Backbone as a printed PyTorch tensor [residue, N CA C, xyz], in Angstrom:
tensor([[[  9.3370, -22.2750,   5.8450],
         [  9.1950, -20.8240,   4.8980],
         [  8.0700, -20.2980,   5.1600]],

        [[  7.7070, -18.5640,   5.6880],
         [  7.0370, -18.1880,   6.3400],
         [  5.5330, -18.4220,   4.9330]],

        [[  3.7780, -18.4340,   5.2610],
         [  3.6210, -17.8150,   4.3730],
         [  2.6920, -17.0480,   4.5160]],

        [[  2.9140, -16.0670,   3.7080],
         [  2.6420, -14.6000,   3.6380],
         [  1.9970, -13.9560,   2.3180]],

        [[  0.9180, -13.0720,   2.4430],
         [  0.2700, -12.9390,   1.2880],
         [  1.1340, -11.1340,   0.5880]],

        [[  1.9350, -10.6040,   1.9760],
         [  1.7040,  -8.5420,   1.4910],
         [  3.2570,  -8.7650,   2.6000]],

        [[  3.9690,  -7.4880,   2.1750],
         [  5.2050,  -7.3450,   2.4060],
         [  5.2100,  -6.2680,   3.0450]],

        [[  5.2890,  -5.3460,   4.3650],
         [  5.4020,  -3.8680,   3.8960],
         [  6.8810,  -3.9010,   4.4430]],

        [[  7.6290,  -3.0340,   3.5990],
         [  8.7890,  -2.6530,   3.2830],
         [  9.8050,  -2.2770,   4.4220]],

        [[  9.0350,  -0.9600,   5.0730],
         [  9.3920,  -0.2500,   6.7930],
         [  8.3150,  -0.0200,   7.1570]],

        [[  8.6580,   0.0540,   8.4130],
         [  7.6560,   0.6670,   9.9090],
         [  6.8790,   0.9170,   9.4830]],

        [[  6.9240,   2.5580,   8.9020],
         [  6.1860,   3.9520,   8.9740],
         [  5.2240,   3.6760,   7.3910]],

        [[  5.3320,   2.7270,   6.4350],
         [  5.1620,   2.2910,   5.4060],
         [  3.4730,   2.8020,   5.3590]],

        [[  3.0330,   3.4510,   4.5570],
         [  1.3560,   3.4020,   4.5100],
         [  0.5600,   2.4500,   3.8270]],

        [[  1.5950,   1.7280,   2.8120],
         [  0.7590,   1.2200,   2.0960],
         [  2.0340,  -0.5450,   2.4180]],

        [[  1.1620,  -1.9070,   1.1860],
         [  2.0660,  -2.6840,   1.5710],
         [  2.3730,  -3.4290,   0.2400]],

        [[  2.8870,  -4.3450,  -0.7870],
         [  3.0530,  -4.6530,  -1.5430],
         [  2.4370,  -5.9400,  -1.1850]],

        [[  1.7880,  -6.9450,  -2.6100],
         [  1.3750,  -8.1400,  -2.1930],
         [  1.9710,  -8.8680,  -3.6840]],

        [[  2.2340, -10.1620,  -2.7330],
         [  3.0340, -11.2250,  -3.7140],
         [  2.4710, -12.0930,  -5.1080]],

        [[  0.7060, -11.8080,  -4.6590],
         [  0.0320, -12.5610,  -5.5720],
         [ -1.0150, -12.2880,  -5.8400]],

        [[ -1.8130, -11.5970,  -6.9810],
         [ -3.0720, -11.0900,  -6.7930],
         [ -4.0860, -11.5690,  -5.3790]],

        [[ -4.5750, -10.5890,  -5.3330],
         [ -5.9160, -10.2270,  -4.1350],
         [ -7.4170, -10.0400,  -4.7340]],

        [[ -7.9660, -10.6420,  -4.5560],
         [ -9.8010, -11.4330,  -4.4680],
         [ -9.9210,  -9.8400,  -3.3610]],

        [[-10.8350,  -9.5280,  -4.0480],
         [-11.7600,  -8.2890,  -3.0540],
         [-12.4860,  -8.7990,  -1.8320]],

        [[-12.3490,  -8.9660,  -0.5650],
         [-12.9340,  -9.4830,   0.3600],
         [-11.9750, -10.6260,   1.2190]],

        [[-10.4490, -10.8180,   0.6740],
         [ -9.4790, -11.7590,   1.0510],
         [ -8.8740, -10.7790,   2.5610]],

        [[ -9.1120, -11.2410,   2.9690],
         [ -8.3090, -11.2930,   4.5390],
         [ -6.5620, -11.3180,   3.9460]],

        [[ -6.0030, -10.6660,   3.8920],
         [ -4.4700, -10.6190,   3.7560],
         [ -3.4780, -10.6920,   5.0530]],

        [[ -2.4460, -11.4020,   4.9970],
         [ -1.3850, -11.2010,   6.3580],
         [ -0.6120, -10.2760,   6.1520]],

        [[ -0.0490,  -8.5810,   6.2290],
         [  1.1070,  -7.7750,   5.8070],
         [  2.1140,  -8.6590,   6.6860]],

        [[  3.5920,  -8.2250,   6.7500],
         [  4.3480,  -8.4350,   7.2000],
         [  5.4870,  -7.8020,   7.1340]],

        [[  6.1780,  -6.8360,   8.2230],
         [  7.5090,  -6.8670,   8.1020],
         [  8.0310,  -7.0600,   9.8980]],

        [[  8.8690,  -7.8890,   8.6800],
         [  9.8420,  -8.9240,   9.8240],
         [  9.1560,  -9.7780,  10.7560]],

        [[  9.3390,  -9.7280,  12.3800],
         [  8.1560, -10.5530,  12.6890],
         [  6.1640, -10.2130,  13.0900]],

        [[  6.4190,  -8.6020,  13.0320],
         [  5.3490,  -8.0430,  13.0770],
         [  4.7190,  -8.2470,  11.7750]],

        [[  3.0910,  -8.5110,  12.1640],
         [  1.9030,  -8.9640,  11.2280],
         [  0.5840,  -8.5100,  11.8640]],

        [[  0.0030,  -7.9300,  10.7590],
         [ -1.0060,  -7.1540,  10.8330],
         [ -1.9140,  -8.1830,   9.5170]],

        [[ -3.2160,  -8.0770,   9.5270],
         [ -4.1420,  -8.7530,   8.7190],
         [ -5.2660,  -7.9310,   8.2360]],

        [[ -5.1450,  -7.4630,   7.3240],
         [ -5.8650,  -6.1920,   7.0730],
         [ -6.6740,  -6.9720,   6.1200]],

        [[ -8.3890,  -6.4370,   6.0430],
         [ -9.0590,  -7.1310,   4.4850],
         [ -9.0610,  -6.3490,   3.5010]],

        [[ -8.9070,  -6.6650,   2.4760],
         [ -8.2230,  -5.7720,   0.6760],
         [-10.2350,  -5.7940,   0.4700]],

        [[-10.0260,  -4.3680,   0.3220],
         [-11.7320,  -3.7990,  -0.3120],
         [-11.5120,  -3.8450,  -1.7150]],

        [[-10.6000,  -4.3090,  -2.0440],
         [-10.8090,  -4.3990,  -3.9720],
         [ -9.9230,  -5.5190,  -4.3060]],

        [[ -9.8940,  -5.7820,  -5.6080],
         [ -9.3020,  -6.5870,  -6.3320],
         [ -7.6770,  -5.7560,  -6.3370]],

        [[ -6.7340,  -6.2570,  -6.3000],
         [ -5.2220,  -6.1580,  -6.1590],
         [ -4.4300,  -6.8280,  -7.1930]],

        [[ -3.7430,  -6.1100,  -7.9590],
         [ -3.1990,  -7.2810,  -8.9430],
         [ -1.5570,  -8.1520,  -8.2420]],

        [[ -0.9120,  -8.7680,  -8.7170],
         [ -0.1530,  -9.2830,  -8.4260],
         [  1.0560,  -8.2790,  -8.1350]],

        [[  2.1310,  -7.9590,  -7.4280],
         [  3.1470,  -6.3840,  -7.2910],
         [  2.2440,  -5.9650,  -6.8480]],

        [[  1.0050,  -5.6750,  -6.2200],
         [  0.8530,  -4.0390,  -6.8410],
         [  0.4780,  -3.4020,  -5.0410]],

        [[  0.2760,  -2.4750,  -4.9220],
         [  0.0330,  -1.9770,  -3.1710],
         [ -1.4730,  -1.5600,  -3.2170]],

        [[ -1.5300,  -1.6710,  -1.4990],
         [ -2.9790,  -1.2500,  -0.8510],
         [ -2.4020,  -0.6420,   0.3390]],

        [[ -3.4610,   0.1380,   0.7330],
         [ -2.8420,   0.5850,   1.9340],
         [ -3.3420,   0.1320,   3.3260]],

        [[ -2.2130,   0.2870,   4.3610],
         [ -2.4330,  -0.1890,   5.5540],
         [ -2.2610,   0.8630,   6.8430]],

        [[ -3.0450,   2.0260,   6.1280],
         [ -2.7240,   2.7410,   7.0690],
         [ -3.7570,   3.7990,   6.2230]],

        [[ -4.9270,   4.4880,   6.8640],
         [ -6.0930,   5.7450,   5.9430],
         [ -5.0050,   6.8020,   5.7930]],

        [[ -5.3390,   7.2920,   4.3250],
         [ -4.2930,   8.6970,   4.1990],
         [ -5.9000,   9.4820,   3.2560]],

        [[ -5.2780,  10.7290,   3.9620],
         [ -6.3380,  11.5090,   3.0990],
         [ -5.9150,  11.9530,   2.2960]],

        [[ -7.0200,  13.0350,   1.5070],
         [ -6.4200,  13.7210,   0.0890],
         [ -5.2490,  14.4180,   0.4600]],

        [[ -3.9750,  14.5200,  -0.3840],
         [ -2.7620,  15.0020,  -0.0460],
         [ -2.2000,  14.8430,   0.8730]],

        [[ -1.9340,  13.7010,   1.3550],
         [ -1.6090,  13.0550,   2.9140],
         [  0.0400,  12.3120,   1.6880]],

        [[  0.7180,  11.8880,   2.1750],
         [  2.1470,  11.4380,   1.5000],
         [  1.9130,  10.3060,   1.6300]],

        [[  2.0330,   9.6680,   0.7480],
         [  1.7420,   7.6480,   0.1640],
         [  3.5160,   7.1150,   0.5480]],

        [[  3.6960,   6.5340,   2.0000],
         [  4.8640,   5.5450,   1.5910],
         [  5.0650,   4.5830,   1.7450]],

        [[  6.5250,   4.4750,   1.2450],
         [  6.7300,   2.5610,   0.4170],
         [  8.2880,   3.0430,   0.5340]],

        [[  8.4790,   1.5840,   1.1910],
         [ 10.5840,   1.8780,   1.1550],
         [ 10.5420,   2.8890,   2.2290]],

        [[  9.7250,   3.5090,   3.1820],
         [  9.9490,   4.8150,   4.4770],
         [ 10.2070,   5.3990,   3.4240]],

        [[ 10.1600,   5.8420,   2.8030],
         [  9.8390,   7.0080,   1.3120],
         [  8.4450,   7.8600,   0.7320]],

        [[  8.7460,   8.7620,   0.4460],
         [  7.5910,   9.6830,  -0.1180],
         [  7.6570,   9.2930,  -1.1670]],

        [[  6.6670,   8.0280,  -1.9970],
         [  6.2460,   7.9530,  -3.3270],
         [  5.3140,   8.7610,  -4.0280]],

        [[  4.6220,   9.4390,  -3.4540],
         [  3.2470,  10.1550,  -4.0480],
         [  2.3970,  10.9400,  -2.7120]],

        [[  1.3290,  11.2900,  -3.1250],
         [  0.6390,  12.2520,  -2.8160],
         [ -0.6100,  11.1220,  -2.9930]],

        [[ -1.8490,  11.0690,  -2.1210],
         [ -2.5200,  10.4650,  -2.0190],
         [ -4.0580,  11.8980,  -2.5200]],

        [[ -4.6830,  11.9190,  -3.7380],
         [ -4.9070,  12.3030,  -4.8070],
         [ -6.7050,  12.3950,  -4.2580]],

        [[ -7.3920,  11.6660,  -3.6590],
         [ -8.8320,  11.1150,  -2.8960],
         [ -7.9380,  10.6760,  -1.4180]],

        [[ -9.1400,  10.3440,  -0.4870],
         [ -9.1310,   9.9060,   0.7450],
         [ -8.8860,   8.2230,   0.4110]],

        [[ -8.3700,   7.8900,   1.2100],
         [ -7.8070,   6.3300,   0.8390],
         [ -8.0080,   5.3900,   1.8950]],

        [[ -8.3530,   4.6310,   2.1410],
         [ -8.9670,   3.6550,   3.6390],
         [ -8.4340,   2.0560,   3.5390]],

        [[ -7.9090,   1.5690,   4.7190],
         [ -6.8350,   0.4080,   4.7830],
         [ -7.7380,  -0.7140,   4.0060]],

        [[ -6.9310,  -1.2490,   3.4530],
         [ -7.7210,  -1.6780,   2.6150],
         [ -7.6820,  -1.6710,   1.0460]],

        [[ -7.8390,  -0.0640,   0.3030],
         [ -8.1180,   0.2270,  -0.5800],
         [ -6.6260,  -0.2340,  -1.4550]],

        [[ -6.9370,  -0.9840,  -2.9290],
         [ -5.4660,  -0.6000,  -4.2330],
         [ -5.1100,   0.8210,  -3.9330]],

        [[ -4.0880,   1.0030,  -4.2360],
         [ -3.2110,   2.3730,  -4.2840],
         [ -1.9600,   2.0520,  -5.4570]],

        [[ -3.0440,   3.0880,  -6.4160],
         [ -2.2460,   2.7960,  -7.3680],
         [ -2.7180,   4.6120,  -8.1050]],

        [[ -2.2720,   4.4910,  -9.5650],
         [ -2.4470,   5.8610, -10.1730],
         [ -3.4170,   6.2370, -10.2030]],

        [[ -5.3620,   5.4830,  -9.7020],
         [ -6.1780,   6.5280, -10.0230],
         [ -6.6790,   7.1070,  -8.3320]],

        [[ -5.7210,   7.0810,  -7.4380],
         [ -5.8470,   7.4670,  -5.9630],
         [ -4.5620,   8.0730,  -5.4930]],

        [[ -3.6090,   8.1070,  -6.3180],
         [ -2.3830,   8.7440,  -5.9760],
         [ -1.4670,   9.4980,  -7.2110]],

        [[ -0.7880,  10.6820,  -6.8720],
         [ -0.1290,  11.2010,  -8.1310],
         [  1.7280,  11.3390,  -7.4030]],

        [[  2.6500,  11.1460,  -8.1040],
         [  3.7010,  10.6320,  -8.2450],
         [  4.2380,  12.5290,  -7.7720]],

        [[  5.3700,  12.7000,  -6.6700],
         [  5.5830,  13.4880,  -6.5040],
         [  7.0420,  14.0460,  -6.9810]],

        [[  7.5530,  12.8840,  -7.9480],
         [  9.1240,  13.0830,  -8.3070],
         [  9.2000,  12.9720,  -9.3160]],

        [[  9.7800,  14.2370, -10.3710],
         [ 10.3560,  14.5690, -11.4190],
         [  9.0290,  14.4850, -12.2030]],

        [[  8.2300,  15.7050, -11.8540],
         [  6.9340,  16.0200, -12.4440],
         [  7.6450,  17.9110, -13.2620]],

        [[  8.5110,  18.4340, -12.4790],
         [  8.8980,  19.5860, -12.8550],
         [  7.6760,  20.5910, -12.9330]],

        [[  6.8320,  20.9070, -12.2860],
         [  5.9880,  21.5130, -12.3820],
         [  5.5210,  21.9560, -10.5780]],

        [[  6.2480,  21.3800,  -9.6590],
         [  6.2270,  21.8570,  -8.3070],
         [  7.3460,  22.8770,  -7.5580]]])
C-alpha cells in the first residue's frame, strides 16, 4: 500500500486534500497517480481539507477535481490552508 498524506484529484488542480490532520511545518507528499510532489504545510490543516499546491493571486480560480470550486479572496502561497477564509464560492450565489 502506498503511504501518502494528500491527494491531487486532477493534474491541473491548484489544491490537494489531506487524508489526515497535518501540523504546520509538516512536509506533505501529494500524489496524482505516479506523480508525487512534497510540499511543506505552512499552517495546520484538518483532515479532509485542502491546501495550496500552486500559488494563487487574489481573484484566481481555485481548482479541485479539475474544476473551479471558487476564487481566491487574497493571495495564497504554496502550502497554505485553503478554506472559506481565503476563497469564495462562485457557484449558486445568484449575485454574479
